[in-house]
Structures are given as C-alpha cells and as structure tokens.
C-alpha cells in the first residue's frame, strides 16, 4: 500500500485498543505517510508518548495549552497540515464530545479546526457501543461527513462478546487508502448480495440457524460499493453495521430471503449468494412455546427453496450468478458440483473444517468458473473481498458488454 507523502494526524483516545494504534502508525510509515500523533490525557494511561514518538518519528502533541508545542506546530497549523485525521481508538467519551462540537482538549479542537476528512475507529465495550446515545452520536457525525471504520465484533478485553472491538490496523489503513485512491469504476453496475445466516423458527422462542456472522457478505458489499456499484445487501440476522452507500434489506428466514432475492435478482447485473441459508425449516412451527414434557422429541424438517439455484436457472433477466460453497471435505469437488448443478457462473469455495471461516476475521477462497479456477490466499475478509470483486468483474466482463459500455 502506498500513501507516499500523505500527511496524516493520528489521534489516540483512552482505550485499551490504543496498543493496536502503534502498529497502525508503523504501517502508515511503511506506506510512506507523514504522521503526527495527538494523545488525549486518557490515552496516556494506555500508551506512552515516548513509544509513539519513536514509532512516528516526531514529537507527540498532548496539550492544547503547551507553549513549547505551540511554538513547534500550533494546533491550527496542525489542523491545516493534516490531509486526514484518523482517531483510533475513538472512545465513547470522545465521540460524545466530538458530536456536540466541544473543543476541550487538543484532539477535539483539531477536529473542529480542520477542513480535512476525519476517520473514526470506535473501540469500547459492546454495551456502550449499543447504547442509543452512542449510536445517535455516531449517526450525527456520519451525517457531518465523518467516516466510520468498524468497529468489529468479537471477544473484548473486558470479557464481553459483541460489536465494539477496534478495527485491525490493516483495515484502518485500507479504509484510508481507499479514501485517497477512490476508483469509482463500477458506477451504474447493480449488484445484489445475500449475507449472514437465516433463522428457521421452531416455536415463538426457538429457532434453527448456523454460525454465519455476515462478515464475508458485508465485506463484499462494501468492496463493490466503494467502487461505485449500486449494492443491495439482503441480510439475515447479524450484528453488523451497514457498509456505506449500500441498500440493506433485512430478512429472517430462508423463505423471506428467497422472496426478496428473486425479486432483486432480475433487477441486478450480478447476484452473489454469500448467505448461509438454512437448507431445511421446521414443517410445523409451534404456535405456543413447546413444553418439555417428553424425554425425546422429533422435529419434522422440510427443504427450503434453493435461492441461488433458482436465480441461476432464471430464464429471463438472469444476472451473472456467483455462489459460495462452504465445505468441510472434498472442497473443490463439491464446489464444482454446485457450480454445475445450480447453474452458476462462478463459485467461491471455502474450507470451513475445524471451525474456520464462520464468524472469523479471515478467509481464503478457491474460485471456479466454467473453464478456469483461481486461489485467493488467506487474508482479512475485507482485503479478500476487494480481490474477489476484481475476479468477479473480470469474469463478468467476458459475458457482458455492460461495463465496457460505461
Ligand atoms: O458470514 P461469515 O461468518 O463471514 O461466514 C462466511 C460464509 C462461510 C457464510 C460464506 O463465506 C459462505 O461460504 N457462504 C455460503 C454458505 C453455504 O451455505 O454454503 P452451501 O455450500 O451450503 O451453499 C451453496 C450456495 O447455495 C451458497 O451460495 C448459498 O448461499 C446457496 N444456498 C444454499 C441453500 C439454500 N437453500 N439457498 C441458497 O441460495
């Protein structure tokens, strides 16, 4: 990645994720960016100015009222110098102060004084992140043009599990690089993507589902949207924030997903089935909570419609159709069989044995199409998605003149 000569201010607020920002700054320097670091007083409890000075190559700015620092580069000068300000981690407290326009420390003052883009990588306890007030503050900031990076979901330092983990340093770097080198080459292209699991109800309080988190499908939606495509994201129940510029439609069950997907498919140039759709649903859903009176119980399951196969076999307005295959054995053979049986243009096979891929941050894929194949090596799902978009577009161009006509 190349950010040669780009002038970046990295703001660090108080949070345990601050240790990851050291690696982010190292990556920025490796990408040849010019970096200045600003610490809030709370951040100093987590990382030292000395470490950050060594990593960034410059003295760290800490106080608004420091005459020495103001002599070196005053805060207004720093706000003008920055081509982008990245705040990582962005704590709930900082987000709240920033959202109401406070300027009570150096970092919040810089944010008010700059006309450059500001990126926030929030990091906090999942409950704090889910709070309505935090969400309102983030929405207000996004409406003012602030770009959100993450957060990710998963295990947190406090022991909780949920959304609130700071994005990985590579993800923050990718977001920044995308901003500087936006290529909107897919404008006018319509893409529908299914993502996440489906839930098949047993009774009003129970359901059958799987471990899909939606991360792979959301990463793909984001990667297409960044290149200017019009993306419809048909999502099962997941705990993820919608990517920017994506039209998200939430569904619960496979049947619901089938209805929306078939309706969307004919309006799109490309259809991608990344969802882990439940193959079966319960034949007779209990109207009331089923009581545990018997030692054993049996559930009769019936087959759900196969969404991607129905799209692949459309006789009119059939989009370029890409499926995924999640396999624990004979990955390539089973995937190639699905490519043919479901009448797909491409299939992306992932080896999900040993608990890999589902809900993980990384993935690797084997792609197959009629007459070709390619391996995409293990990467973060976001990076992998960007590569996959390139591959899908390359194959799509062979079947359609739409993009060449753009
Ligand atoms: O969501 P993540 O945690 O990030 O995990 C990503 C993933 C593992 C879910 C994703 O990479 C993936 O592999 N998705 C497809 C999972 C799956 O259900 O595979 P399958 O081999 O069972 O299905 C093959 C294809 O048929 C898929 O495109 C699937 O969307 C589609 N299908 C399956 C059943 C069905 N009733 N309708 C379908 O459209």
Short mmCIF file of N, CA and C and ligand atoms in Angstrom, two decimals, residues 194 196 211-217 273-279 304-309 322-327 338 342 348 350 352 357-360 363 381, ligand 1:
data_model
loop_
_atom_site.label_atom_id
_atom_site.label_comp_id
_atom_site.label_asym_id
_atom_site.label_seq_id
_atom_site.Cartn_x
_atom_site.Cartn_y
_atom_site.Cartn_z
N UNK A 194 -26.50 -11.69 -0.97
CA UNK A 194 -27.11 -12.19 0.27
C UNK A 194 -25.99 -12.44 1.27
N UNK A 196 -25.01 -13.47 5.72
CA UNK A 196 -25.45 -13.88 7.06
C UNK A 196 -26.20 -15.20 7.06
N UNK A 211 -23.69 -20.57 12.21
CA UNK A 211 -22.74 -19.63 12.81
C UNK A 211 -22.34 -18.46 11.89
N UNK A 212 -22.98 -18.31 10.75
CA UNK A 212 -22.57 -17.22 9.85
C UNK A 212 -22.75 -15.87 10.55
N UNK A 213 -21.72 -15.03 10.44
CA UNK A 213 -21.76 -13.71 11.07
C UNK A 213 -22.17 -12.62 10.09
N UNK A 214 -22.10 -12.94 8.79
CA UNK A 214 -22.36 -11.93 7.77
C UNK A 214 -21.12 -11.16 7.34
N UNK A 215 -19.97 -11.39 8.01
CA UNK A 215 -18.78 -10.56 7.74
C UNK A 215 -18.33 -10.66 6.29
N UNK A 216 -18.34 -11.88 5.74
CA UNK A 216 -17.86 -12.05 4.36
C UNK A 216 -18.78 -11.30 3.38
N UNK A 217 -20.08 -11.49 3.54
CA UNK A 217 -21.04 -10.84 2.63
C UNK A 217 -21.01 -9.32 2.77
N UNK A 273 -24.57 -15.08 -3.89
CA UNK A 273 -25.17 -15.77 -2.74
C UNK A 273 -24.09 -16.09 -1.72
N UNK A 274 -23.90 -15.18 -0.77
CA UNK A 274 -22.88 -15.42 0.27
C UNK A 274 -23.54 -15.88 1.58
N UNK A 275 -24.87 -15.83 1.61
CA UNK A 275 -25.57 -16.21 2.85
C UNK A 275 -25.45 -17.71 3.10
N UNK A 276 -25.44 -18.05 4.38
CA UNK A 276 -25.52 -19.46 4.77
C UNK A 276 -27.01 -19.74 5.03
N UNK A 277 -27.68 -20.08 3.96
CA UNK A 277 -29.15 -20.26 4.03
C UNK A 277 -29.44 -21.63 4.65
N UNK A 278 -30.35 -21.68 5.60
CA UNK A 278 -30.71 -22.98 6.20
C UNK A 278 -31.35 -23.85 5.12
N UNK A 279 -30.83 -25.05 4.96
CA UNK A 279 -31.36 -25.93 3.91
C UNK A 279 -32.76 -26.44 4.25
N UNK A 304 -35.94 -26.11 2.27
CA UNK A 304 -36.17 -24.71 1.88
C UNK A 304 -35.90 -24.56 0.39
N UNK A 305 -36.44 -23.52 -0.22
CA UNK A 305 -36.08 -23.28 -1.62
C UNK A 305 -34.59 -22.98 -1.72
N UNK A 306 -33.97 -23.38 -2.82
CA UNK A 306 -32.56 -23.08 -3.05
C UNK A 306 -32.48 -21.77 -3.83
N UNK A 307 -32.13 -20.72 -3.11
CA UNK A 307 -32.20 -19.36 -3.68
C UNK A 307 -31.28 -19.22 -4.89
N UNK A 308 -30.01 -19.58 -4.69
CA UNK A 308 -29.03 -19.33 -5.76
C UNK A 308 -29.32 -20.21 -6.98
N UNK A 309 -29.82 -21.43 -6.73
CA UNK A 309 -30.15 -22.30 -7.87
C UNK A 309 -31.32 -21.71 -8.65
N UNK A 322 -23.15 -15.70 -8.87
CA UNK A 322 -21.98 -16.20 -8.14
C UNK A 322 -22.44 -16.83 -6.83
N UNK A 323 -22.05 -18.08 -6.62
CA UNK A 323 -22.40 -18.75 -5.36
C UNK A 323 -21.18 -18.91 -4.49
N UNK A 324 -21.40 -19.26 -3.25
CA UNK A 324 -20.32 -19.66 -2.33
C UNK A 324 -20.55 -21.12 -2.00
N UNK A 325 -19.52 -21.82 -1.63
CA UNK A 325 -19.68 -23.19 -1.15
C UNK A 325 -18.89 -23.32 0.14
N UNK A 326 -19.58 -23.66 1.20
CA UNK A 326 -18.91 -23.88 2.50
C UNK A 326 -18.81 -25.39 2.69
N UNK A 327 -17.59 -25.89 2.65
CA UNK A 327 -17.41 -27.35 2.70
C UNK A 327 -16.41 -27.73 3.79
N UNK A 338 -21.58 -28.01 -7.32
CA UNK A 338 -22.60 -26.96 -7.10
C UNK A 338 -22.61 -25.95 -8.25
N UNK A 342 -26.23 -25.90 -9.83
CA UNK A 342 -27.04 -24.70 -9.57
C UNK A 342 -26.97 -23.71 -10.73
N UNK A 348 -17.34 -19.68 -5.18
CA UNK A 348 -16.23 -19.34 -4.30
C UNK A 348 -16.27 -20.36 -3.17
N UNK A 350 -15.04 -22.16 0.18
CA UNK A 350 -14.22 -22.00 1.38
C UNK A 350 -14.25 -23.26 2.23
N UNK A 352 -14.46 -24.84 5.48
CA UNK A 352 -14.95 -24.42 6.81
C UNK A 352 -14.72 -25.52 7.86
N UNK A 357 -13.53 -19.96 9.17
CA UNK A 357 -14.30 -19.08 8.29
C UNK A 357 -15.56 -18.49 8.94
N UNK A 358 -16.47 -19.37 9.44
CA UNK A 358 -17.70 -18.83 10.04
C UNK A 358 -17.32 -17.92 11.20
N UNK A 359 -17.74 -16.69 11.13
CA UNK A 359 -17.52 -15.69 12.18
C UNK A 359 -16.04 -15.32 12.39
N UNK A 360 -15.16 -15.78 11.51
CA UNK A 360 -13.74 -15.44 11.64
C UNK A 360 -13.47 -14.10 10.94
N UNK A 363 -10.33 -15.22 5.74
CA UNK A 363 -10.84 -16.31 4.89
C UNK A 363 -9.89 -16.49 3.70
N UNK A 381 -11.15 -10.63 5.71
CA UNK A 381 -12.29 -10.73 4.80
C UNK A 381 -12.44 -9.46 3.96
O1 LIG B 1 -20.83 -14.94 7.39
P1 LIG B 1 -19.39 -15.30 7.77
O2 LIG B 1 -19.27 -15.62 9.23
O3 LIG B 1 -18.42 -14.24 7.33
O4 LIG B 1 -19.00 -16.66 7.01
C1 LIG B 1 -18.91 -16.65 5.62
C2 LIG B 1 -19.59 -17.86 5.00
C3 LIG B 1 -18.85 -19.12 5.43
C4 LIG B 1 -21.06 -17.97 5.43
C5 LIG B 1 -19.50 -17.66 3.43
O5 LIG B 1 -18.18 -17.49 3.05
C6 LIG B 1 -20.10 -18.85 2.70
O6 LIG B 1 -19.43 -19.81 2.38
N1 LIG B 1 -21.43 -18.78 2.39
C7 LIG B 1 -22.17 -19.89 1.83
C8 LIG B 1 -22.50 -20.85 2.91
C9 LIG B 1 -23.36 -22.01 2.43
O7 LIG B 1 -24.49 -22.11 2.83
O8 LIG B 1 -22.80 -22.81 1.57
P2 LIG B 1 -23.58 -24.06 0.86
O9 LIG B 1 -22.48 -24.82 0.28
O10 LIG B 1 -24.45 -24.72 1.85
O11 LIG B 1 -24.46 -23.37 -0.23
C10 LIG B 1 -24.01 -23.18 -1.55
C11 LIG B 1 -24.60 -21.95 -2.15
O12 LIG B 1 -26.02 -22.09 -2.20
C12 LIG B 1 -24.35 -20.67 -1.38
O13 LIG B 1 -24.16 -19.64 -2.32
C13 LIG B 1 -25.65 -20.45 -0.60
O14 LIG B 1 -25.88 -19.06 -0.37
C14 LIG B 1 -26.66 -21.02 -1.57
N2 LIG B 1 -27.89 -21.56 -0.94
C15 LIG B 1 -27.84 -22.63 -0.13
C16 LIG B 1 -29.02 -23.15 0.35
C17 LIG B 1 -30.23 -22.56 0.01
N3 LIG B 1 -31.38 -23.02 0.47
N4 LIG B 1 -30.24 -21.49 -0.79
C18 LIG B 1 -29.10 -20.98 -1.28
O15 LIG B 1 -29.11 -19.98 -2.02
#
